[in-house]
Coordinates of C-alpha atoms in Angstrom, one line a residue:
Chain A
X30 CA -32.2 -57.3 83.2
X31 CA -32.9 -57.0 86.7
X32 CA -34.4 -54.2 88.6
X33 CA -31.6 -52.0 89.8
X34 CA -30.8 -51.8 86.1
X35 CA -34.1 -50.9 85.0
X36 CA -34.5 -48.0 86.9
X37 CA -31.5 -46.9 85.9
X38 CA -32.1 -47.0 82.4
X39 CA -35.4 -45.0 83.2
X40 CA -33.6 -42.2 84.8
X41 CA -31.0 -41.9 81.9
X42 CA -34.0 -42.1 79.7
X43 CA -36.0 -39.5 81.2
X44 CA -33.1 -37.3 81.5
X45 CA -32.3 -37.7 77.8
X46 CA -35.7 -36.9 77.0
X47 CA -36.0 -34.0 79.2
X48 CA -32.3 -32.5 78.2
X49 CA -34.1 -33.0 74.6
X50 CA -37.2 -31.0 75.0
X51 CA -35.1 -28.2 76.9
X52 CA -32.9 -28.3 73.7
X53 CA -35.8 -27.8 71.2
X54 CA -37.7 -25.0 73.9
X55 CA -34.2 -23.3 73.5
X56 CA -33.6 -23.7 69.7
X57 CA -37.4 -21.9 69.0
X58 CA -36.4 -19.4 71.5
X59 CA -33.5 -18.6 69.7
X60 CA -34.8 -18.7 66.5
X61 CA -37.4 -16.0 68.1
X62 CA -35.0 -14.1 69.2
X63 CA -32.8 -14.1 66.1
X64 CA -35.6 -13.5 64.4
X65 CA -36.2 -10.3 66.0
X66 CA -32.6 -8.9 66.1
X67 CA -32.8 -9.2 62.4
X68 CA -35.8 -7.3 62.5
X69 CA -34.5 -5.3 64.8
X70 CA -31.1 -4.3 62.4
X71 CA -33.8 -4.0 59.5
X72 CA -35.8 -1.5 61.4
X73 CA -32.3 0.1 62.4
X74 CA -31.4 0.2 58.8
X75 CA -34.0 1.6 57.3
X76 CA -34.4 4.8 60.1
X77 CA -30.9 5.5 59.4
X78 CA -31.6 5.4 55.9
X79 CA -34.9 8.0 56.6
X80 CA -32.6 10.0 58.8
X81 CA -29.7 10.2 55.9
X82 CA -32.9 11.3 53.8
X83 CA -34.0 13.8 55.5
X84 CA -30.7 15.5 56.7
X85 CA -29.7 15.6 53.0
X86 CA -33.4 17.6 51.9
X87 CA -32.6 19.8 54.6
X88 CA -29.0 20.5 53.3
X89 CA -30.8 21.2 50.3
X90 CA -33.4 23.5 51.3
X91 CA -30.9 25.3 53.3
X92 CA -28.8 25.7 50.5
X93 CA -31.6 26.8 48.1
X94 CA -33.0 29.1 51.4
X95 CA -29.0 30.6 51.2
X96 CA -28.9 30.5 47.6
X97 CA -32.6 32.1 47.0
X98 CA -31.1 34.7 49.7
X99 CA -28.1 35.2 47.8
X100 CA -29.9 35.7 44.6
X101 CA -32.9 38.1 46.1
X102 CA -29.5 40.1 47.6
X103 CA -28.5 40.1 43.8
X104 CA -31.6 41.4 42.4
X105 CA -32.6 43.8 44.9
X106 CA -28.9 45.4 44.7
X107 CA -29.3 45.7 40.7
X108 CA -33.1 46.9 41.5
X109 CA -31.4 49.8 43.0
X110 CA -29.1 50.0 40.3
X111 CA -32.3 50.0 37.8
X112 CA -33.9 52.6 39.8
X113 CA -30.4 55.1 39.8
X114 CA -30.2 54.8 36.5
X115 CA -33.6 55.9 35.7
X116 CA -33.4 58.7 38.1
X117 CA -29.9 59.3 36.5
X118 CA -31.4 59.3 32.8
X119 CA -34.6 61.5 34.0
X120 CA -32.2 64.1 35.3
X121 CA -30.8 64.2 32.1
X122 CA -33.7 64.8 30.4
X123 CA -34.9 67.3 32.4
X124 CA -32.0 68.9 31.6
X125 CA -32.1 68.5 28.4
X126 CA -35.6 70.0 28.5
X127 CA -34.5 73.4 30.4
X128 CA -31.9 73.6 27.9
X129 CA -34.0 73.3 24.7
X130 CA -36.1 76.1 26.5
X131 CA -32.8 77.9 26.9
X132 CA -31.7 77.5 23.3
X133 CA -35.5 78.5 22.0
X134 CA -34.9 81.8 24.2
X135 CA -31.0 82.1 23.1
X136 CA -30.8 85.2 20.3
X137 CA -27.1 84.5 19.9
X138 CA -26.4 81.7 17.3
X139 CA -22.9 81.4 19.1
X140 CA -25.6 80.7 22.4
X141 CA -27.6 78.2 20.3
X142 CA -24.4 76.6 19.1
X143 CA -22.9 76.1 23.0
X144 CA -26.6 75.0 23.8
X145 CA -27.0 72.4 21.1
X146 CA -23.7 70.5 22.0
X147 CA -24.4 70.3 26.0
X148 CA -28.0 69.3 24.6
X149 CA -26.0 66.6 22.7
X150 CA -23.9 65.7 25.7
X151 CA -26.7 64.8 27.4
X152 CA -28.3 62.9 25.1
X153 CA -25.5 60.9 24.5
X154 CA -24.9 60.2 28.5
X155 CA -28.7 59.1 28.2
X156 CA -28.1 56.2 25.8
X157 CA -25.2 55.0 27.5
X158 CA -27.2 54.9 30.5
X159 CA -30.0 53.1 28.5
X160 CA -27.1 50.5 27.5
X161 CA -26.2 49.9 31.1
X162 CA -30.2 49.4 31.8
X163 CA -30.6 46.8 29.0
X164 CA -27.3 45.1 30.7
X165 CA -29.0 45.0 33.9
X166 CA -32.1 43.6 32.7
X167 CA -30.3 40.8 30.9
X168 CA -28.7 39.5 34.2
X169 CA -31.9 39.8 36.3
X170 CA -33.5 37.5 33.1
X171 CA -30.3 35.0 33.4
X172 CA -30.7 35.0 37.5
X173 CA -34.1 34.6 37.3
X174 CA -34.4 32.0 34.6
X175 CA -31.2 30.2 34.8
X176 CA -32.7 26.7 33.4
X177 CA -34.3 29.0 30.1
X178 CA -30.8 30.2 29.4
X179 CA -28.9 26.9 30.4
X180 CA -30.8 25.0 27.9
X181 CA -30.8 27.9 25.4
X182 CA -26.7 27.8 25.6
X183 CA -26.6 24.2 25.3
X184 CA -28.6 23.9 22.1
X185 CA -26.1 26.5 20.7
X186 CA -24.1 24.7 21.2
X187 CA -25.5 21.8 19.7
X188 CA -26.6 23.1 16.4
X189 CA -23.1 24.4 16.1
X190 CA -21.6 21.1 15.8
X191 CA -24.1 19.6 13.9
X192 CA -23.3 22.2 11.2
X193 CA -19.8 21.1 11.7
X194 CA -21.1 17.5 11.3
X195 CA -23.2 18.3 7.8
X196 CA -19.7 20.2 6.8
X197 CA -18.2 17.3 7.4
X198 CA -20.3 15.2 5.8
X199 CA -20.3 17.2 2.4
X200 CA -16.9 17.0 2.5
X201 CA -16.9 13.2 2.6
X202 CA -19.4 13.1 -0.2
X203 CA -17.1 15.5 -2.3
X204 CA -13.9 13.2 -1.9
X205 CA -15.9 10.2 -3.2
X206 CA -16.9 11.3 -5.9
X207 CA -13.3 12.7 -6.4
X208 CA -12.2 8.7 -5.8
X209 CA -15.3 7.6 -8.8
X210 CA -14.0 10.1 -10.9
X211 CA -9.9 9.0 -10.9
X212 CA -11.4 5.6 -10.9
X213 CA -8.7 3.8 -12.7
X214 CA -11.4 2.4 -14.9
X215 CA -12.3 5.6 -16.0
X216 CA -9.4 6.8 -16.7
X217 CA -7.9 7.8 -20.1
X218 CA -4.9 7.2 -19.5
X219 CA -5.6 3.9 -18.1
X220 CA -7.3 2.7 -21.5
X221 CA -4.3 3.9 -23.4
X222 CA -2.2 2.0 -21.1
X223 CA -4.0 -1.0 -22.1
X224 CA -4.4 -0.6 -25.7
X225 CA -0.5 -0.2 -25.8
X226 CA -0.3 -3.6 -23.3
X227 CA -2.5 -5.3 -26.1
X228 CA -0.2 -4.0 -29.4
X229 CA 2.7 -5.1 -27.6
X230 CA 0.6 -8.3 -26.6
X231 CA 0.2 -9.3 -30.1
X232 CA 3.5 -8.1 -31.3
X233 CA 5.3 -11.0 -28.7
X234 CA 2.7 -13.4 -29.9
X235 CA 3.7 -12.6 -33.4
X236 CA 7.4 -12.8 -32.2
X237 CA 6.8 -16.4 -30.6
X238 CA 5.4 -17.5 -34.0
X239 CA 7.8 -16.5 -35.9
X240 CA 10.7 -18.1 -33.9
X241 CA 8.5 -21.3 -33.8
X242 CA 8.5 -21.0 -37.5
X243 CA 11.9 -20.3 -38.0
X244 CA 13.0 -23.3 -35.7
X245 CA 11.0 -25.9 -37.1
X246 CA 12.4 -24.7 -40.5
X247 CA 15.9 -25.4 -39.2
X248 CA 15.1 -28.6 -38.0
X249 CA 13.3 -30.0 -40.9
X250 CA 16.0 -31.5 -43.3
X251 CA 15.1 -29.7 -46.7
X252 CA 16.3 -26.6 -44.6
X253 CA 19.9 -26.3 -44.4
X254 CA 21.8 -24.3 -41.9
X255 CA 25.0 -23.3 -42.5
X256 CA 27.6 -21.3 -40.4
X257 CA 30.0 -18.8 -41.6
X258 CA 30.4 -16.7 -38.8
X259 CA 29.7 -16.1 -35.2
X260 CA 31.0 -13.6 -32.1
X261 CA 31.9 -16.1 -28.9
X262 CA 30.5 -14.9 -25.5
X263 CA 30.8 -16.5 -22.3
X264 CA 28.1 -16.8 -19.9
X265 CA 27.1 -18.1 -16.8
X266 CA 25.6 -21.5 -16.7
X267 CA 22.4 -19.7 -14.5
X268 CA 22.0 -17.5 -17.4
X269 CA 21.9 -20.6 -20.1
X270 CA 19.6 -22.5 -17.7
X271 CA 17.1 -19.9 -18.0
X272 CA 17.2 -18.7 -21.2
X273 CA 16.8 -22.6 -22.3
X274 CA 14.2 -22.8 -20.0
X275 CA 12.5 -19.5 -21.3
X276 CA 13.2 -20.8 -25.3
X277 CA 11.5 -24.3 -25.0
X278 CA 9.0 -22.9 -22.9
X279 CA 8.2 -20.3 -25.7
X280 CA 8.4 -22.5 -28.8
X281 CA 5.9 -25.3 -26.9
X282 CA 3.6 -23.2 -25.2
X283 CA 4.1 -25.9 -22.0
X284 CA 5.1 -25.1 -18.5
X285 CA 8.8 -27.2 -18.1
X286 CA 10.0 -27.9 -14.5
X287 CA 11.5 -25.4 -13.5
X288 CA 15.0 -25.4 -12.3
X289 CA 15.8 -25.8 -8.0
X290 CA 15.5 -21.6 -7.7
X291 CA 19.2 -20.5 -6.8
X292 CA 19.0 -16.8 -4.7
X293 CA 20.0 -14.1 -6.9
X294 CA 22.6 -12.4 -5.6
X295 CA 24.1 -10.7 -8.5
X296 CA 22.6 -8.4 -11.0
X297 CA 22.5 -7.9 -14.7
X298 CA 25.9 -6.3 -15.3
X299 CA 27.7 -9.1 -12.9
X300 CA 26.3 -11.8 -14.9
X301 CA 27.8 -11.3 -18.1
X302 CA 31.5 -10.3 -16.6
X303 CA 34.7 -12.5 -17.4
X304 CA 36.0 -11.5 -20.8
X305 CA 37.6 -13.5 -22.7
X306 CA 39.2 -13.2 -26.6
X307 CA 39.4 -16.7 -28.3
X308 CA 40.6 -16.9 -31.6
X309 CA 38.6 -18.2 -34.4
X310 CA 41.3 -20.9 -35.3
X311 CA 40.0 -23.0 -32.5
X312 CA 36.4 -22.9 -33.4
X313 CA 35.5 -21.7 -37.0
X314 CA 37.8 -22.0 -39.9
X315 CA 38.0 -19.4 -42.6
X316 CA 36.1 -17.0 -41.0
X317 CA 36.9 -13.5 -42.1
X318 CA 35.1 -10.0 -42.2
X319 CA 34.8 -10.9 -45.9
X320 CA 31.7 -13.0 -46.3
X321 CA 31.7 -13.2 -50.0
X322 CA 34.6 -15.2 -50.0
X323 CA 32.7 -17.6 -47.4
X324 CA 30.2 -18.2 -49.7
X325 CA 32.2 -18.5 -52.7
X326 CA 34.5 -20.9 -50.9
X327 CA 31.2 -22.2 -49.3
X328 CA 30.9 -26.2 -50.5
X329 CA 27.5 -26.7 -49.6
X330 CA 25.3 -27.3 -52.6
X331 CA 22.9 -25.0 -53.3
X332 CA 20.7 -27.7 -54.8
X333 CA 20.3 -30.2 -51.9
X334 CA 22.5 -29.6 -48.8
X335 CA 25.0 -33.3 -48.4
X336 CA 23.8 -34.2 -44.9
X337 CA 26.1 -36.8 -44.0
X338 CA 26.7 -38.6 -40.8
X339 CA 25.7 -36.3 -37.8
X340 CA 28.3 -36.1 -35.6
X341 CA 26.2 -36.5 -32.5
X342 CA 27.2 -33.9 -29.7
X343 CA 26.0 -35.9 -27.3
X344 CA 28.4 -38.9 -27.4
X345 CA 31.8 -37.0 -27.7
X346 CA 32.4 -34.0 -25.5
X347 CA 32.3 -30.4 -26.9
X348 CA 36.1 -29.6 -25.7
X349 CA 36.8 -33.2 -28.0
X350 CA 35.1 -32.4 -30.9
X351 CA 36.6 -28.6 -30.8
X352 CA 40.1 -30.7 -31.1
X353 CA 39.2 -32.9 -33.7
X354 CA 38.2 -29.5 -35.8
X355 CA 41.3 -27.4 -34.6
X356 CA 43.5 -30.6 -35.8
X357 CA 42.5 -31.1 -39.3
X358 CA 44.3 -28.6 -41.6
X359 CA 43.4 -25.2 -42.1
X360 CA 43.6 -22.4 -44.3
X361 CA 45.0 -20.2 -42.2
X362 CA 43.8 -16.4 -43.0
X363 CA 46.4 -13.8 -42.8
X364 CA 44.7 -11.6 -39.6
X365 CA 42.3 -13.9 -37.8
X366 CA 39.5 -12.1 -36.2
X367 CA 39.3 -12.1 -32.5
X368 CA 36.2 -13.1 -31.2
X369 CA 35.1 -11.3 -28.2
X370 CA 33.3 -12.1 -25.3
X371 CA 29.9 -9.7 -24.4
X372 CA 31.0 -7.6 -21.8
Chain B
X19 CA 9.6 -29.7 -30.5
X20 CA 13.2 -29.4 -28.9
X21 CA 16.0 -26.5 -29.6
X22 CA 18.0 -28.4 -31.1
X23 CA 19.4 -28.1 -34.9
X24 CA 22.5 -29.5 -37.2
X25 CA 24.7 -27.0 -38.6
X26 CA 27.6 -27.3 -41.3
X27 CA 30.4 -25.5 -40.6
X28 CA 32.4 -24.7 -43.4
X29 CA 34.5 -27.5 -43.6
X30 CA 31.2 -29.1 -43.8
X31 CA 31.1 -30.9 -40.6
X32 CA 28.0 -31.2 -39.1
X33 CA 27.4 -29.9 -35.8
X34 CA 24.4 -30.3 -33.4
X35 CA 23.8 -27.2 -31.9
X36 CA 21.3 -25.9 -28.9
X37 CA 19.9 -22.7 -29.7
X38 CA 19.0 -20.3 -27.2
X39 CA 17.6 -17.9 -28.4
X40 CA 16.5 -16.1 -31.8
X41 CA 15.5 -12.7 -31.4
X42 CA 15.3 -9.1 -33.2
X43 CA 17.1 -5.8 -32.1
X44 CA 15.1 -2.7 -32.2
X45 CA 17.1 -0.3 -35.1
X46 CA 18.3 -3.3 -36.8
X47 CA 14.9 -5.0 -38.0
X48 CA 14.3 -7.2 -40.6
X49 CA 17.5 -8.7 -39.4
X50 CA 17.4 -11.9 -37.0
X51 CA 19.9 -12.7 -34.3
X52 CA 20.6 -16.3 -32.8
X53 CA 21.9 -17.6 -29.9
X54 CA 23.1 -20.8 -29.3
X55 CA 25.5 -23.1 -27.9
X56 CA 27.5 -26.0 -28.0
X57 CA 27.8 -27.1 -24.4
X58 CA 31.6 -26.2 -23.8
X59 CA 32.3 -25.5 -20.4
X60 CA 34.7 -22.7 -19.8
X61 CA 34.9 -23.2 -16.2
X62 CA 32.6 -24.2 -13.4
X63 CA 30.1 -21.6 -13.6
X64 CA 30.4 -20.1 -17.6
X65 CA 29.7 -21.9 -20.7
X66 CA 31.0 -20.4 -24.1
X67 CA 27.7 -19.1 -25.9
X68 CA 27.8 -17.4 -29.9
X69 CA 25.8 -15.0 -31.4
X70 CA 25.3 -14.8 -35.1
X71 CA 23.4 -12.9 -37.6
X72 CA 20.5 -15.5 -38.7
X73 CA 20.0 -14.8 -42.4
X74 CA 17.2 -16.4 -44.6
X75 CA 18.5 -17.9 -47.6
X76 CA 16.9 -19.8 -50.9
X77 CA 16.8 -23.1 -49.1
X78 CA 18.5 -22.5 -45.8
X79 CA 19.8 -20.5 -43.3
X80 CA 22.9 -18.8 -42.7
X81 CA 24.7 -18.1 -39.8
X82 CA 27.0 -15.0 -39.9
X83 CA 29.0 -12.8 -38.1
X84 CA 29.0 -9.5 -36.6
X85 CA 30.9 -6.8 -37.8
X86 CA 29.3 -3.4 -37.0
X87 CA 30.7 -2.7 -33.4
X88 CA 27.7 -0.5 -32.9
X89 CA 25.6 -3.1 -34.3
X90 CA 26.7 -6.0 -31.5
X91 CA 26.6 -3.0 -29.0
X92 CA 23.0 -3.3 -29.6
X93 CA 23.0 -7.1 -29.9
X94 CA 24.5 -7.4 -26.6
X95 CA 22.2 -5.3 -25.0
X96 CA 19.3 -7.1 -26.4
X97 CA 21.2 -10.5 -25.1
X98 CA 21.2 -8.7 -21.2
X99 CA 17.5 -7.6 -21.5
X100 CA 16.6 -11.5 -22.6
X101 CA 18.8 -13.1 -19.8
X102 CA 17.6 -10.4 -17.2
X103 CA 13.7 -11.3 -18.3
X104 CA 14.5 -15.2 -18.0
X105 CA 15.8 -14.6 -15.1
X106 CA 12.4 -12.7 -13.9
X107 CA 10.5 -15.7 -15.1
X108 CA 12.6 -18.0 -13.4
X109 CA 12.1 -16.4 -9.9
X110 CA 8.2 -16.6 -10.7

């Protein structure tokens, strides 16, 4: 580097350094300064604040100066009014007074009589005078002590709806027991209601048995069944479902599978509906009113039923087997017996 | 144990039957009712059903028919009350 470029690197450097002090000289003086403008608004803050303080507790001194004034114009006008009605009530006595002397003097008992009732007048004037004092006197009390008679309202107030509360609170205690006492557990009626439940409880049980009893009797071989007689119905497959459902259920004391729940849309009387007369010629032969004659003609041994080939149901249709029957010959009866259907 | 029985009719054929019931009607007990069937479709939604008076004999049974009219009055209604309480059980 050669001279001329030295020296003017010093210059720039000693300008740089100089420009850098002025900088940091300025930045503390600002901070100074800041520092006291905050200070400053604090100080300006808080006087308004004092100022705000004070102007308000003169407001209120004024206003307590006005309202003591108000209230000492108060009591010194019902001072006067005390005072006027004692003169008042002192006049009447003394006139009451003369007039006692007057009536002592009086020879006249007409006199006396006149006397007595102006005595009376006055008397009573007197005591309604004496009311008007005791009025008086219970406003100056209420001016004068106004936080006494504040507090005293208040707690009137108070105990007032505390006895509402207890009230209240009795009456609460009075509906439960109410509640204990219809308790359903308690009640009579409710016991009957389940000793009736448990009677009919036992009776079904003894109904199950008994058609378990009298199925398995059908179904064992010694047992024959025979039919003589029967009333035809029609009814709705639904119906059939569920009363074989209900039946098996009953007899095995097992939970089936239930059926794929259809909505109900019809009710009882819609279900059995579709009448329909068949005659007996297609089903049952020889069926008449007259049973003896059934059993007389009946061909199944007493001794040991003849159980011969079952025709199984489940091989041939019902409609075919119905045919085979209706085809075989018959003894006609003279007036077969319609067969109704359940209405 | 099924609900199925064989029956003799009186031409003594032997019919499988399905019963569907065997039940008691209140002012008629000591007797028992049955109800059964023999699967034959009527149409698409009915299914011929019979009802017979289920009487207990020496060695047997005896189906007969019913011939008070107030007497199957009462059967039917009986029948109603048992489909109407399947159908209650059903719907459970």
């Amino acid at each position: 580097m050669n001279n001329s470029d030295q020296v003017y690197q010093q210059l720039l450097e000693k300008t740089l350094d100089r420009l850098q002090k002025q900088i940091s000289d300025l930045e503390r003086k600002n901070k100074g300064l800041r520092a006291l403008t905050d200070k400053t608004a604090y100080d300006i803050e808080g006087y308004k604040n004092e100022y705000n303080d004070i102007v308000n507790t003169l407001k209120q001194y004024q206003a307590r100066q006005e309202h003591s004034a108000i209230v000492e114009n108060i009591l010194n006008r019902q001072d006067k009014e005390a005072e006027r009605i004692i003169s008042k009530q002192q006049a009447r006595q003394d006139k009451i007074n003369q007039l006692a002397t007057l009536g002592q003097q009086a020879t006249s008992a007409r006199y006396q009589r006149k006397i007595n009732k102006m005595i009376t007048r006055q008397q009573k004037k007197i005591r309604s005078l004496n009311k008007k004092h005791i009025r008086l006197n219970k406003r100056q009390r209420v001016i004068m002590l106004p936080k006494y008679y504040l507090t005293k309202r208040r707690n009137s107030l108070l105990f007032r709806q505390q006895g509402k509360v207890h009230v209240v609170e009795e009456n609460i205690k009075d509906l439960a027991l109410l509640k204990a006492h219809l308790n359903p557990e308690n009640s009579i009626i409710d016991r009957l209601k389940s000793t009736i439940y448990d009677i009919k409880g036992n009776h079904y049980q003894n109904k199950l048995s008994r058609q378990q009893e009298i199925l398995k009797n059908m179904q064992q071989h010694k047992y024959a069944v025979a039919i003589r007689g029967a009333r035809a119905v029609a009814m709705p497959k639904r119906a059939i479902r569920n009363l074989r459902n209900k039946f098996t259920k009953e007899i095995e004391n097992t939970k089936e599978n239930t059926p794929e729940k259809e909505t109900v849309t019809t009710n009882i009387s819609d279900l059995l509906k579709n009448q329909e007369m068949i005659t007996q010629d297609n089903m049952f032969q020889n069926i008449n009113s007259n049973t003896t004659n059934l059993i007389e003609n009946n061909t199944v041994d007493n001794d040991e039923p003849r159980i011969e080939e079952v025709t199984p149901i489940k091989e041939e249709t019902a409609e075919s087997l119905v045919n085979q029957i209706a085809q075989e010959p018959v003894r006609k009866e003279a007036n077969p017996k319609l067969v109704p259907v359940i209405r | 144990m099924n609900n199925k029985i064989i029956a003799t009719t009186p031409d003594n054929e032997q019919l499988e039957i399905e019963v569907l019931d065997i039940f008691s009607v209140v002012g008629y007990e000591g007797k028992d009712y049955i109800l059964y069937t023999l699967g034959e479709e009527m149409d698409q939604d009915h299914e011929r059903a019979y009802v017979s008076i289920l009487e207990e004999k020496d060695n047997g049974y005896s189906l007969t028919e019913i011939n008070d009219s107030k007497e199957w009055q009462e059967v039917q209604k009986a029948i109603e009350e048992d489909i109407a309480m399947a159908e209650d059980e059903n719907n459970e």
